[in-house]
mmCIF file of C-alpha atoms in Angstrom:
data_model
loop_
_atom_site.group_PDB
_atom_site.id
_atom_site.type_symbol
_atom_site.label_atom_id
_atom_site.label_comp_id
_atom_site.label_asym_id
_atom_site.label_seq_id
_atom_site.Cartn_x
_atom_site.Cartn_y
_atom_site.Cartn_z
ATOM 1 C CA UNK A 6 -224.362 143.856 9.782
ATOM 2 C CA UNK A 7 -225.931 141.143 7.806
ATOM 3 C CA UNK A 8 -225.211 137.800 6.626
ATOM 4 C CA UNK A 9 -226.165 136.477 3.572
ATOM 5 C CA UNK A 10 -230.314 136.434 3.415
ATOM 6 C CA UNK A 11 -230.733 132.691 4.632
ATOM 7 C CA UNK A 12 -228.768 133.076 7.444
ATOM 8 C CA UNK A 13 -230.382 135.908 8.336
ATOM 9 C CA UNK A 14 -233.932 134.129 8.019
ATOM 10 C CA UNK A 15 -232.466 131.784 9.937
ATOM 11 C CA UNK A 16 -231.955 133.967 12.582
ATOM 12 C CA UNK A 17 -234.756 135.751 12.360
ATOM 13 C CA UNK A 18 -237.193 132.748 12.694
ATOM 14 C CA UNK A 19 -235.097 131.204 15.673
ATOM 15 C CA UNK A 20 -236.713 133.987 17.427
ATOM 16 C CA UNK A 21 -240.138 132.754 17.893
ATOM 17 C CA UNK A 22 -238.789 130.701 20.592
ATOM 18 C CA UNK A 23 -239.412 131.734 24.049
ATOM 19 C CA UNK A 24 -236.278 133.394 25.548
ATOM 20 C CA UNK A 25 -234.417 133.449 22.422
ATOM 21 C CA UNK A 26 -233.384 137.125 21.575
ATOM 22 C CA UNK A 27 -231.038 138.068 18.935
ATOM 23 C CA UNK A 28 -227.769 137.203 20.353
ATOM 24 C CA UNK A 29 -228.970 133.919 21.389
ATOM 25 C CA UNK A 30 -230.687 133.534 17.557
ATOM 26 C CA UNK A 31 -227.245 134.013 16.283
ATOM 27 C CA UNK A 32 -225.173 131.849 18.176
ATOM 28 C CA UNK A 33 -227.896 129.086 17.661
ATOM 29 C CA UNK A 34 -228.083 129.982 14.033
ATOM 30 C CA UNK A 35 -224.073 129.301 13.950
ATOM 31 C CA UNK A 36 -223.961 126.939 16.076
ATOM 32 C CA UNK A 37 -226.372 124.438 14.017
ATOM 33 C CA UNK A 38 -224.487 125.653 10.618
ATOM 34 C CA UNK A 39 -221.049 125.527 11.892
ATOM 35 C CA UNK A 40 -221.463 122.356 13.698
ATOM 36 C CA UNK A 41 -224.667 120.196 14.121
ATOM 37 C CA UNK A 42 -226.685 120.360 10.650
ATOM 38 C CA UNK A 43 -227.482 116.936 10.944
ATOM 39 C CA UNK A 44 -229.640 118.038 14.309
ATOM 40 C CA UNK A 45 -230.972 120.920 12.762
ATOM 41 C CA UNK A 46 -232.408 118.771 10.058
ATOM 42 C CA UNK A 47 -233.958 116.398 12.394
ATOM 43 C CA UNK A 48 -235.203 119.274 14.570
ATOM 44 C CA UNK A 49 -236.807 120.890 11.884
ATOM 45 C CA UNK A 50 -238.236 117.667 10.911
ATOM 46 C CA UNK A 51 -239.482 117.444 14.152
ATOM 47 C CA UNK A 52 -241.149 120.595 14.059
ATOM 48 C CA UNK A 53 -242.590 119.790 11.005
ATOM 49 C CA UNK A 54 -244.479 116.806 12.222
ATOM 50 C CA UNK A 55 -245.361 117.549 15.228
ATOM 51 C CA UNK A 56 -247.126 121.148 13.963
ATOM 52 C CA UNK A 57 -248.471 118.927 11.413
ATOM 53 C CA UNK A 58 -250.208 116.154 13.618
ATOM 54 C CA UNK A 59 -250.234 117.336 17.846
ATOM 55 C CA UNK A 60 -253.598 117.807 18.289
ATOM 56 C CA UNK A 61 -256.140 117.692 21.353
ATOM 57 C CA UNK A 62 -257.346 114.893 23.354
ATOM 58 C CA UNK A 63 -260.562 114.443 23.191
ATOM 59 C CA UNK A 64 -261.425 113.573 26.781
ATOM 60 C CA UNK A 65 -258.770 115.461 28.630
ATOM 61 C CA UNK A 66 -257.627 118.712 26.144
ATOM 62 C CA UNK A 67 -253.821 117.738 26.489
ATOM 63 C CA UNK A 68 -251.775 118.238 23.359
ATOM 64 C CA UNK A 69 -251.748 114.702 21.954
ATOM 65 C CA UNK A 70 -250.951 113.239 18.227
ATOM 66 C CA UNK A 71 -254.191 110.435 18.652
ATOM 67 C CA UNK A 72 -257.339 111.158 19.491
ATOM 68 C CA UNK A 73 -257.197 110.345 22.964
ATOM 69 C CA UNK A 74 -253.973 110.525 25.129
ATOM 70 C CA UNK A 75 -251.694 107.825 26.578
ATOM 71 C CA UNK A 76 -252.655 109.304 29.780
ATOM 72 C CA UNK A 77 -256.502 108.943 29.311
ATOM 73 C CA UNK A 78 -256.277 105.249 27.556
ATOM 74 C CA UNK A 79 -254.030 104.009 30.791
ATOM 75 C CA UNK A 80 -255.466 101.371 32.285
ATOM 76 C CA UNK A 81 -253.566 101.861 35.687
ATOM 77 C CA UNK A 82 -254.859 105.255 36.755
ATOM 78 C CA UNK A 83 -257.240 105.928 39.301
ATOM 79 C CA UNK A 84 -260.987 107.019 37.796
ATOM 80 C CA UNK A 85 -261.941 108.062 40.592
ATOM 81 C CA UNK A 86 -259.635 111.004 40.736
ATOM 82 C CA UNK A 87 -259.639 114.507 38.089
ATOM 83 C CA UNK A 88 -256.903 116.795 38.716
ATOM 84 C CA UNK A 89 -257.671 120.320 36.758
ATOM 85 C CA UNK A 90 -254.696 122.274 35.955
ATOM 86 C CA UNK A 91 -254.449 125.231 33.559
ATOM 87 C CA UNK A 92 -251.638 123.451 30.781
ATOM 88 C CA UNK A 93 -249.794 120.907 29.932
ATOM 89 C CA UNK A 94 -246.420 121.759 31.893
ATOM 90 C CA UNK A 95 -248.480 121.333 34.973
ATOM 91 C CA UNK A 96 -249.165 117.927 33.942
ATOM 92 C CA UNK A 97 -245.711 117.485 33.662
ATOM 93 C CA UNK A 98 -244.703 119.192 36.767
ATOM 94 C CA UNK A 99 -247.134 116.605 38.638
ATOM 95 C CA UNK A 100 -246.449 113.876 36.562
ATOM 96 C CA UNK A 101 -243.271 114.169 37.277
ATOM 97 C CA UNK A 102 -243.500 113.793 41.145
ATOM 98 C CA UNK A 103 -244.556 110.244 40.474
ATOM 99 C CA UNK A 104 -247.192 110.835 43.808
ATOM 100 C CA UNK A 105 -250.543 111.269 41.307
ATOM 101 C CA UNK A 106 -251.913 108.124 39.995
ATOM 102 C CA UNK A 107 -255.111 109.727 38.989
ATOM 103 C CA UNK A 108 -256.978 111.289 35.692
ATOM 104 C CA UNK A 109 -256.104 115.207 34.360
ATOM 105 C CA UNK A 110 -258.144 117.895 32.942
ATOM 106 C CA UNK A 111 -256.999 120.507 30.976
ATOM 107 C CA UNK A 112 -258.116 124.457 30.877
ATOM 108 C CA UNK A 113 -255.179 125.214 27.849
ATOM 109 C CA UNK A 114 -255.715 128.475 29.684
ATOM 110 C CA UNK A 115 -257.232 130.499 32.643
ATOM 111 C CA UNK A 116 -260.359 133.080 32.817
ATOM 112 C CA UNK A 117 -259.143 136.278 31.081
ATOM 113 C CA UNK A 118 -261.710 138.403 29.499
ATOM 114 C CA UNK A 119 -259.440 140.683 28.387
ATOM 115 C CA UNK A 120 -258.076 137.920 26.306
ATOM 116 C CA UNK A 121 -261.698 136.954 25.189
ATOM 117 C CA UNK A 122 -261.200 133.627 27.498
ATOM 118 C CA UNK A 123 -263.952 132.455 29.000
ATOM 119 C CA UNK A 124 -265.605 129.171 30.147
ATOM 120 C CA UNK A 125 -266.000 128.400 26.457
ATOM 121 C CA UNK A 126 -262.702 128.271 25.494
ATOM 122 C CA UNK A 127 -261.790 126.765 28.733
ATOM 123 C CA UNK A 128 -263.814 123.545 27.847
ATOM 124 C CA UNK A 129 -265.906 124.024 31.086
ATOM 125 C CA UNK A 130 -269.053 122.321 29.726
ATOM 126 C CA UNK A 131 -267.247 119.115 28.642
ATOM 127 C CA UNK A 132 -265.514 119.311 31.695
ATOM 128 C CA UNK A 133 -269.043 119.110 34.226
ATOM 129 C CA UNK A 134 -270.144 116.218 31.242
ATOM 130 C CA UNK A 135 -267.349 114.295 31.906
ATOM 131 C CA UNK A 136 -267.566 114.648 35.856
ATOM 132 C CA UNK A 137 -271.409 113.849 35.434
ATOM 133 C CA UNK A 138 -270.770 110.241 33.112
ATOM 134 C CA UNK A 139 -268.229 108.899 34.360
ATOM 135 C CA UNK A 140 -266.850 107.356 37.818
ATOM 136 C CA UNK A 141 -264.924 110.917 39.001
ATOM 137 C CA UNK A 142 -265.520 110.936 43.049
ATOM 138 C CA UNK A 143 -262.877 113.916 43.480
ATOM 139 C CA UNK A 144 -262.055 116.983 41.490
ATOM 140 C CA UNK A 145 -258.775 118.432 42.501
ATOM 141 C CA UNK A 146 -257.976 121.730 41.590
ATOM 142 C CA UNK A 147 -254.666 122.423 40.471
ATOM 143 C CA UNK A 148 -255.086 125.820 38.652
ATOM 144 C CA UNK A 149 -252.273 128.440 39.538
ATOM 145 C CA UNK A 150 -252.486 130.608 43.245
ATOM 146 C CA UNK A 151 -252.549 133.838 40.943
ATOM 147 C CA UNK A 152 -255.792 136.032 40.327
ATOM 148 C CA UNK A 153 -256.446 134.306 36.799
ATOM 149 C CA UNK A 154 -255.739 130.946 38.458
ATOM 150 C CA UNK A 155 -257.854 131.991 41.796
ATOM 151 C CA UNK A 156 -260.847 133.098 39.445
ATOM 152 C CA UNK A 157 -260.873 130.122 37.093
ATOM 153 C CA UNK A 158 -260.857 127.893 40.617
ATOM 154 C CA UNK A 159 -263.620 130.157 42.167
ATOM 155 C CA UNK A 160 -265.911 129.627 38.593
ATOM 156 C CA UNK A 161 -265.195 125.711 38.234
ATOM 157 C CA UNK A 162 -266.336 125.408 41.938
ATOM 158 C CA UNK A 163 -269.197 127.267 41.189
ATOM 159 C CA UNK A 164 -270.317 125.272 38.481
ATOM 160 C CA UNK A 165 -269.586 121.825 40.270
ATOM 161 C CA UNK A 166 -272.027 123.038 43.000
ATOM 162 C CA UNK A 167 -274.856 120.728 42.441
ATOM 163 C CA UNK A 168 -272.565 117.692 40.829
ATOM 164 C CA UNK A 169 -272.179 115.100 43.871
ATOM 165 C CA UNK A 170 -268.664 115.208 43.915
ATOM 166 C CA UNK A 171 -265.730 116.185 45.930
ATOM 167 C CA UNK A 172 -264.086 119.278 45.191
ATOM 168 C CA UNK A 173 -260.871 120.169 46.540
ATOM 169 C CA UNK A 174 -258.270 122.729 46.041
ATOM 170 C CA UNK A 175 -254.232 121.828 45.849
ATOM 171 C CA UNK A 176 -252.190 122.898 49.261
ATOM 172 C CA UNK A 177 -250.506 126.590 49.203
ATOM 173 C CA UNK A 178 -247.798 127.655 52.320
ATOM 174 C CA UNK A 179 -244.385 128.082 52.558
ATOM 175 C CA UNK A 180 -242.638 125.923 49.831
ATOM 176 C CA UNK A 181 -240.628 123.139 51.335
ATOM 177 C CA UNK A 182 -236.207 124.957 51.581
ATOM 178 C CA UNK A 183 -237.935 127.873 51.574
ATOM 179 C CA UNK A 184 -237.281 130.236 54.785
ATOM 180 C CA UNK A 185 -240.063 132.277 55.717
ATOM 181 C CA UNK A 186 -238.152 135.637 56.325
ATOM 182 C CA UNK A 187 -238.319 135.632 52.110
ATOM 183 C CA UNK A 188 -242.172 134.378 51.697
ATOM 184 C CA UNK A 189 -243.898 136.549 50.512
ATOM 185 C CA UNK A 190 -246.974 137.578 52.634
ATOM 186 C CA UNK A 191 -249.837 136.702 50.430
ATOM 187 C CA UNK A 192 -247.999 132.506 50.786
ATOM 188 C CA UNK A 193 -247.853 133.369 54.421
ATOM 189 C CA UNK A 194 -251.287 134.273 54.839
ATOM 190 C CA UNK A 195 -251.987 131.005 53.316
ATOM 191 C CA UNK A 196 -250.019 129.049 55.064
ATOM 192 C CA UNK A 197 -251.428 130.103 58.540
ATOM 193 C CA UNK A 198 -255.023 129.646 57.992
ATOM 194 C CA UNK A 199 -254.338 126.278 55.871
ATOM 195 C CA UNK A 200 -252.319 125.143 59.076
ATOM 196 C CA UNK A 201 -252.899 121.254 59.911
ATOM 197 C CA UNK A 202 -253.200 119.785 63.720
ATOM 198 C CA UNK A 203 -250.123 117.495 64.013
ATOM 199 C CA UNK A 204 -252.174 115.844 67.465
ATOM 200 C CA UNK B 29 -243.555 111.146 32.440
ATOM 201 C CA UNK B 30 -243.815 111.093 28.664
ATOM 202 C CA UNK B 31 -245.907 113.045 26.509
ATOM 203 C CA UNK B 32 -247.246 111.654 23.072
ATOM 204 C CA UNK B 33 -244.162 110.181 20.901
ATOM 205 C CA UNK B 34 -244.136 112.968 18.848
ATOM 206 C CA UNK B 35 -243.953 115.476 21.476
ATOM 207 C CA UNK B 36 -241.181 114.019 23.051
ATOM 208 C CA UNK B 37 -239.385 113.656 19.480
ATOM 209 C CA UNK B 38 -239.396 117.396 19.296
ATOM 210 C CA UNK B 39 -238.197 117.988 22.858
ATOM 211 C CA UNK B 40 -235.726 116.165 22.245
ATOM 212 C CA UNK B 41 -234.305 117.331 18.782
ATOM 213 C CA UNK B 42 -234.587 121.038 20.731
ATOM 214 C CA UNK B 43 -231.668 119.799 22.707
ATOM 215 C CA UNK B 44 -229.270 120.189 19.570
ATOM 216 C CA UNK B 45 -229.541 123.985 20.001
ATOM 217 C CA UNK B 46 -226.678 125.260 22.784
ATOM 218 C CA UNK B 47 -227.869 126.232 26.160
ATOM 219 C CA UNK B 48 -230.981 124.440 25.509
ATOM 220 C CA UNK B 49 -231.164 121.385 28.606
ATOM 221 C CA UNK B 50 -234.101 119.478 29.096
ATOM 222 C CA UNK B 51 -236.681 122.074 30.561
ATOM 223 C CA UNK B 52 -236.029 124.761 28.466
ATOM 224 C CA UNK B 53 -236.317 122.006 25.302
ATOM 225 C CA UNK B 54 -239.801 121.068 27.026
ATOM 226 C CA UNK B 55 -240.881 125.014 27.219
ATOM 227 C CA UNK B 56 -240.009 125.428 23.975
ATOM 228 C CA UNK B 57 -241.984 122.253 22.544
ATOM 229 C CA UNK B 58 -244.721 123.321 24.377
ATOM 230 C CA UNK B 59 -244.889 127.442 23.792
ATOM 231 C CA UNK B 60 -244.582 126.149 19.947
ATOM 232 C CA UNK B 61 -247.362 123.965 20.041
ATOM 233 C CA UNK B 62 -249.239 125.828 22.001
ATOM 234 C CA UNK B 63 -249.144 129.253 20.787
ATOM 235 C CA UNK B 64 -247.144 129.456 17.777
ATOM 236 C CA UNK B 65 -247.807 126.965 15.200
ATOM 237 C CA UNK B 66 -246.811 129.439 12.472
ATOM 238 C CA UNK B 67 -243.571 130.219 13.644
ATOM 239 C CA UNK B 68 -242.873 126.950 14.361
ATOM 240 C CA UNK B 69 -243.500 125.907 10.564
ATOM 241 C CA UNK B 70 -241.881 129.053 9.250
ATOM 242 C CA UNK B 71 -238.503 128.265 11.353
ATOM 243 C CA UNK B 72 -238.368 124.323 10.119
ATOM 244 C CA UNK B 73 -238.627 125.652 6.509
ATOM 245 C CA UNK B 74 -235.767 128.308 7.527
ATOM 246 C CA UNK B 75 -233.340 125.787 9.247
ATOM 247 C CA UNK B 76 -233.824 123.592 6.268
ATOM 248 C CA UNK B 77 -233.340 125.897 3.428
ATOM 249 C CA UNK B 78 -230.084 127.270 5.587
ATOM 250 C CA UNK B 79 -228.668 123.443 5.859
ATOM 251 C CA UNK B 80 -228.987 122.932 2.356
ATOM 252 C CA UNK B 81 -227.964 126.342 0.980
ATOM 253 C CA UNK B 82 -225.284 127.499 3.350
ATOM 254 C CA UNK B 83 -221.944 126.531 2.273
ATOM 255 C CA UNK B 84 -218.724 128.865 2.516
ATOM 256 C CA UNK B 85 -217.465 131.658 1.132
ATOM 257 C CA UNK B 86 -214.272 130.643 -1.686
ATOM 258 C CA UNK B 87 -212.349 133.852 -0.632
ATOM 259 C CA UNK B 88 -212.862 134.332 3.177
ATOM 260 C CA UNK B 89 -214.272 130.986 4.205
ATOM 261 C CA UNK B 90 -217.077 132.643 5.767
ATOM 262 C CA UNK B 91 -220.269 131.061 5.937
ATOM 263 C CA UNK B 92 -222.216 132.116 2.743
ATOM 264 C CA UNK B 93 -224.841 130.622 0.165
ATOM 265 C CA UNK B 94 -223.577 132.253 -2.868
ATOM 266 C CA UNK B 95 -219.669 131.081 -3.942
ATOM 267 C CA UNK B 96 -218.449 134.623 -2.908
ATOM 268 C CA UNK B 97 -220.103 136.396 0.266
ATOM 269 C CA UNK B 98 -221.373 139.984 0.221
ATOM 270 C CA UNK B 99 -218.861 141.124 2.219
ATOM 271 C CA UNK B 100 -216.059 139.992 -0.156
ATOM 272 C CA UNK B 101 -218.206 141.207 -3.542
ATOM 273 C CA UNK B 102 -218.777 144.475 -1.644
ATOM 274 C CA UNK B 103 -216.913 147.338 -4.087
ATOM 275 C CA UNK B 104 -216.915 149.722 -0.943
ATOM 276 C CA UNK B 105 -214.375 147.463 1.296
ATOM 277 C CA UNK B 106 -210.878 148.836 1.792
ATOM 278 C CA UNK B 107 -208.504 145.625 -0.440
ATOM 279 C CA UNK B 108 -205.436 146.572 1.941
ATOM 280 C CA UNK B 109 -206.396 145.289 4.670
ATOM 281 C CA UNK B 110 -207.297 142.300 5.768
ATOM 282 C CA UNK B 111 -208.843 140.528 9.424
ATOM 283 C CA UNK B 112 -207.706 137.203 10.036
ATOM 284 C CA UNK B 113 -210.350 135.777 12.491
ATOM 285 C CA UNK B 114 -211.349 132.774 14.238
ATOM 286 C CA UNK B 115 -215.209 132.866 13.710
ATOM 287 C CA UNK B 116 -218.148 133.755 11.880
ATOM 288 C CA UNK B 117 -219.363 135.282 15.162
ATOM 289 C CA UNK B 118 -216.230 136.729 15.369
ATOM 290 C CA UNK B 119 -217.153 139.136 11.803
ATOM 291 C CA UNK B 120 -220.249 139.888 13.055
ATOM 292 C CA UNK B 121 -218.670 141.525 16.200
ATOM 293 C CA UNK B 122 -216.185 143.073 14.529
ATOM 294 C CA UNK B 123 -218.793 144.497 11.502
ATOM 295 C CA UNK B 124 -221.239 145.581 14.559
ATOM 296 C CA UNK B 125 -218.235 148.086 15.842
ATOM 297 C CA UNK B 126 -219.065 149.928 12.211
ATOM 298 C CA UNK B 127 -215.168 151.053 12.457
ATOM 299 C CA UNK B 128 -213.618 148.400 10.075
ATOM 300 C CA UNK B 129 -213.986 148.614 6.658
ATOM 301 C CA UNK B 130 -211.339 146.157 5.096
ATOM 302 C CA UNK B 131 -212.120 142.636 4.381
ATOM 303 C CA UNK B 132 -211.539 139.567 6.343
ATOM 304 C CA UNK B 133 -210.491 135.423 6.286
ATOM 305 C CA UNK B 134 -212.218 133.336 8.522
ATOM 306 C CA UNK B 135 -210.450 130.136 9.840
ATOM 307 C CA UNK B 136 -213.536 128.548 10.878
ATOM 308 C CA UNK B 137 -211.509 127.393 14.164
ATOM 309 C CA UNK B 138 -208.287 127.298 15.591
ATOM 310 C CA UNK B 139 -204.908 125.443 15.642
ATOM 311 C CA UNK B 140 -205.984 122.356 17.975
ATOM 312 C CA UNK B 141 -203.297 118.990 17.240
ATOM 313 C CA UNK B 142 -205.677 116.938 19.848
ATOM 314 C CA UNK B 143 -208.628 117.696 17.749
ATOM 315 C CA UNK B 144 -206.855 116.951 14.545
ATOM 316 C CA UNK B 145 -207.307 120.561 13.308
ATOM 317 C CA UNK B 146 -203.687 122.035 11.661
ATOM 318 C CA UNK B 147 -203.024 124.333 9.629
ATOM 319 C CA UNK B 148 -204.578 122.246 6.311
ATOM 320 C CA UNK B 149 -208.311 122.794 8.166
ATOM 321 C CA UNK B 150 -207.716 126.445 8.674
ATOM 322 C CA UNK B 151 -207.191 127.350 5.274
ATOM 323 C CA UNK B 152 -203.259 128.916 5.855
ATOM 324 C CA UNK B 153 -202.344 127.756 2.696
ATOM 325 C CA UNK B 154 -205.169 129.670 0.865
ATOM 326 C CA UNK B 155 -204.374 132.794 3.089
ATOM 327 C CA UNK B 156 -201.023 132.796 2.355
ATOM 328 C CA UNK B 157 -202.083 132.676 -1.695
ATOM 329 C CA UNK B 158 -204.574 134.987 -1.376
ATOM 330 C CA UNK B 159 -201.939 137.631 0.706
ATOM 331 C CA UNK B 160 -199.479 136.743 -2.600
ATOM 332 C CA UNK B 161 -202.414 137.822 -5.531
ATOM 333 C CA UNK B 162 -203.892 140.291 -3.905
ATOM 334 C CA UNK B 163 -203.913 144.001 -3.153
ATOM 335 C CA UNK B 164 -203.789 143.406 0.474
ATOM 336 C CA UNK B 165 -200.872 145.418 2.517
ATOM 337 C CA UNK B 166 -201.740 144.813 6.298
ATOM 338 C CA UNK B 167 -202.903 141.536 8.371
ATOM 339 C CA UNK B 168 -204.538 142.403 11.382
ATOM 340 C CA UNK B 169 -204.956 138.848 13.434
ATOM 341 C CA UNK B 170 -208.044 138.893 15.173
ATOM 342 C CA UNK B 171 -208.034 135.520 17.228
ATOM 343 C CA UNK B 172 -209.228 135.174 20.533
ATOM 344 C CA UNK B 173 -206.518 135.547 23.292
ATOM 345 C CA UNK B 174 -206.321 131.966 24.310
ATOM 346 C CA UNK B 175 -203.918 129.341 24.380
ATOM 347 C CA UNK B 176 -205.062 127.811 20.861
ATOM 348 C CA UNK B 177 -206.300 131.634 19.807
ATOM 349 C CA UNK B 178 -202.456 133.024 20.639
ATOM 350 C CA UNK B 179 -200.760 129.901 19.270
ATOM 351 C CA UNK B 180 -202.593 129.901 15.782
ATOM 352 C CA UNK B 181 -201.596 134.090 15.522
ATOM 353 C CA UNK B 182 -198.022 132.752 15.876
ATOM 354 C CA UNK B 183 -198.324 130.568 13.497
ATOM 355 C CA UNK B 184 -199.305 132.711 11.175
ATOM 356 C CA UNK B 185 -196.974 135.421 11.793
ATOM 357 C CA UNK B 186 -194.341 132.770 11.248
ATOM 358 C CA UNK B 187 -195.947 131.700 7.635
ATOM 359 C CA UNK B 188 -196.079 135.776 6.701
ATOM 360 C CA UNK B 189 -192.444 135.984 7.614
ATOM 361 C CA UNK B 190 -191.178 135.902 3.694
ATOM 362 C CA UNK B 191 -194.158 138.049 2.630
ATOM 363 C CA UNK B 192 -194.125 141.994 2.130
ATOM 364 C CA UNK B 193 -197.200 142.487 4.062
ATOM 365 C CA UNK B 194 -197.341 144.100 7.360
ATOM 366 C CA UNK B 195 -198.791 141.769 10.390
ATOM 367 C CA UNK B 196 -200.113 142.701 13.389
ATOM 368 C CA UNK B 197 -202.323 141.576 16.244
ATOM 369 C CA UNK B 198 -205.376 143.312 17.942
ATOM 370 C CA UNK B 199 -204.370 144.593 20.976
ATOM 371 C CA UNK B 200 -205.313 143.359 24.315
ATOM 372 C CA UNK B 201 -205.750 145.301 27.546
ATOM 373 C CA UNK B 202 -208.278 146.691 30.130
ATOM 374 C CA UNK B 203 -211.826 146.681 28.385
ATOM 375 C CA UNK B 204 -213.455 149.847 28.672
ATOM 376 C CA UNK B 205 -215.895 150.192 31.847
ATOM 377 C CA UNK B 206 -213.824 147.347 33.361
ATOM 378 C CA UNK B 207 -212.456 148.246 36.394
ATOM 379 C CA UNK B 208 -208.569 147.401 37.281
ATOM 380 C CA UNK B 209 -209.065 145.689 40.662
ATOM 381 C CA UNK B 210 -211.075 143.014 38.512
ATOM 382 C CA UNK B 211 -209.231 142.265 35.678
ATOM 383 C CA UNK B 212 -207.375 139.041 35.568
ATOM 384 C CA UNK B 213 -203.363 139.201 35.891
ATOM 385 C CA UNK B 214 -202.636 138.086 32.496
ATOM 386 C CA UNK B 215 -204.768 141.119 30.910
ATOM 387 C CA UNK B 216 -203.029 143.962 33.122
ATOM 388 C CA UNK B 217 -199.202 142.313 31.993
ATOM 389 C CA UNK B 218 -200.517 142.921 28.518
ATOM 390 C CA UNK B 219 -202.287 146.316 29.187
ATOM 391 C CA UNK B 220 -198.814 147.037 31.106
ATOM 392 C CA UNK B 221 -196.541 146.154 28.202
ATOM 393 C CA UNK B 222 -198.663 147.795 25.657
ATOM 394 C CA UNK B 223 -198.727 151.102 27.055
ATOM 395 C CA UNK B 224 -198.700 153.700 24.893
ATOM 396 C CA UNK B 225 -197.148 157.172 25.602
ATOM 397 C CA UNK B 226 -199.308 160.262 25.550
ATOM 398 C CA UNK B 227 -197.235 162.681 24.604
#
């Protein structure tokens, strides 16, 4: 059945957001016209500007509205440290932590040449630059344990080879609650030949 | 950790939408800025042209942007009968069975004294004129089988009382592929007492 065409627009355009499939479209659709069209007003508002202005930084490739980030114009973070992670939830996900008080880098993808992604779209070359002119003394590498993330780690390294920095790569093993009768074996692997001497 | 003002603007104005807590609102932000700028724009203009446009329906309440809904103009409906429901949602369910063709009144809610909603914010009076001046011979009440759902079909079988119109309730029972042992206690009384003899 249909509704009248705007509310079916509505509907419609709700799904472009990720999870959202038609019953959930039409119960938000409802939802905002029934009951909140005040939010939906400022949402789309929202939207609006934010499409309109989020850009890139220019030194670290977040998603930022000035041309460089809070994050980068901080004056209390450590230079010294460069944490490379494939988007900008993963800054989040660290950020949120509150146990990295260094600098971020990001890919705004992984390796994929099926996807045409290489080191170009990857910002590779600004990333060595900024490694080579400025006070970096560690790179860590945050990019994620799957066979994109693995590759894109493998080619950074590579291409940090004759930069005289330190290059490390962020812990995998058996997440911390986790029981290791349901790791899987690849995380197990890991986590046996990453072990660490406790004496 | 905050993102750019903006960013967090539109994370947050995601939150209006139901079911959507703080990580799916940051997901969404960011799969929107990210990857789909487009829809992003073409959903603000949607939810804004909706807000504006979408009123109600004169005849059935129904959400509609055009004084009388399709559904009410339609020339193919059956004018005897008439579905009393609680919800917009509520017509789309029923419409999605394909095995109703009359038309229907939507209360837009339910009897509820602690949230100030009688019979005035329903709309009874306007059913009750529109059962008088119209060709309709049956009321079918189609509200949910709750406490307020239950109370507000009672109150409107009480209002019909002087009218020549028949009234009469959905019934309620076992749904189909539900399995006895499951069901609640109050759904197998009214399968129980609703029996109907086969032969």
């Amino acid at each position: 059945m249909h509704f009248s065409p705007l509310i079916d627009q509505l509907m419609d355009s709700l799904r472009c957001l990720p999870g959202v499939g038609p019953k959930t479209a039409q119960r938000m659709a409802l939802h905002l016209l029934e009951r909140d069209r005040v939010g939906a007003e400022r949402l789309a508002q929202a939207m609006l500007k934010a499409v309109e202005l989020v850009g890139h930084c220019e030194k670290c490739r977040n998603l930022s509205e000035s041309p460089i980030c809070r994050l980068c114009e901080s004056s209390h973070r450590d230079e010294s440290l460069l944490c490379v992670v494939e988007m900008p939830a993963d800054v989040l996900a660290i950020e949120q932590t509150g146990s990295y008080r260094g600098h971020y880098f990001v890919l705004m993808g992984h390796l994929s040449p099926i996807e045409g992604i290489g080191p170009e779209q990857l910002g590779i070359a600004q990333l060595l630059s900024r490694v080579r002119n400025s006070a970096v003394e560690e790179i860590i590498i945050a990019t994620n344990p799957t066979v994109e993330g693995e590759a894109t780690a493998h080619y950074i390294v590579e291409q940090m080879r004759a930069l005289p920095v330190k290059v490390s790569r962020i812990a995998h093993g058996v997440p911390l609650g986790g029981e290791l009768e349901y790791v899987d074996g690849g995380t197990l692997v890991h986590a046996l030949s990453g072990r660490r001497s406790l004496r």
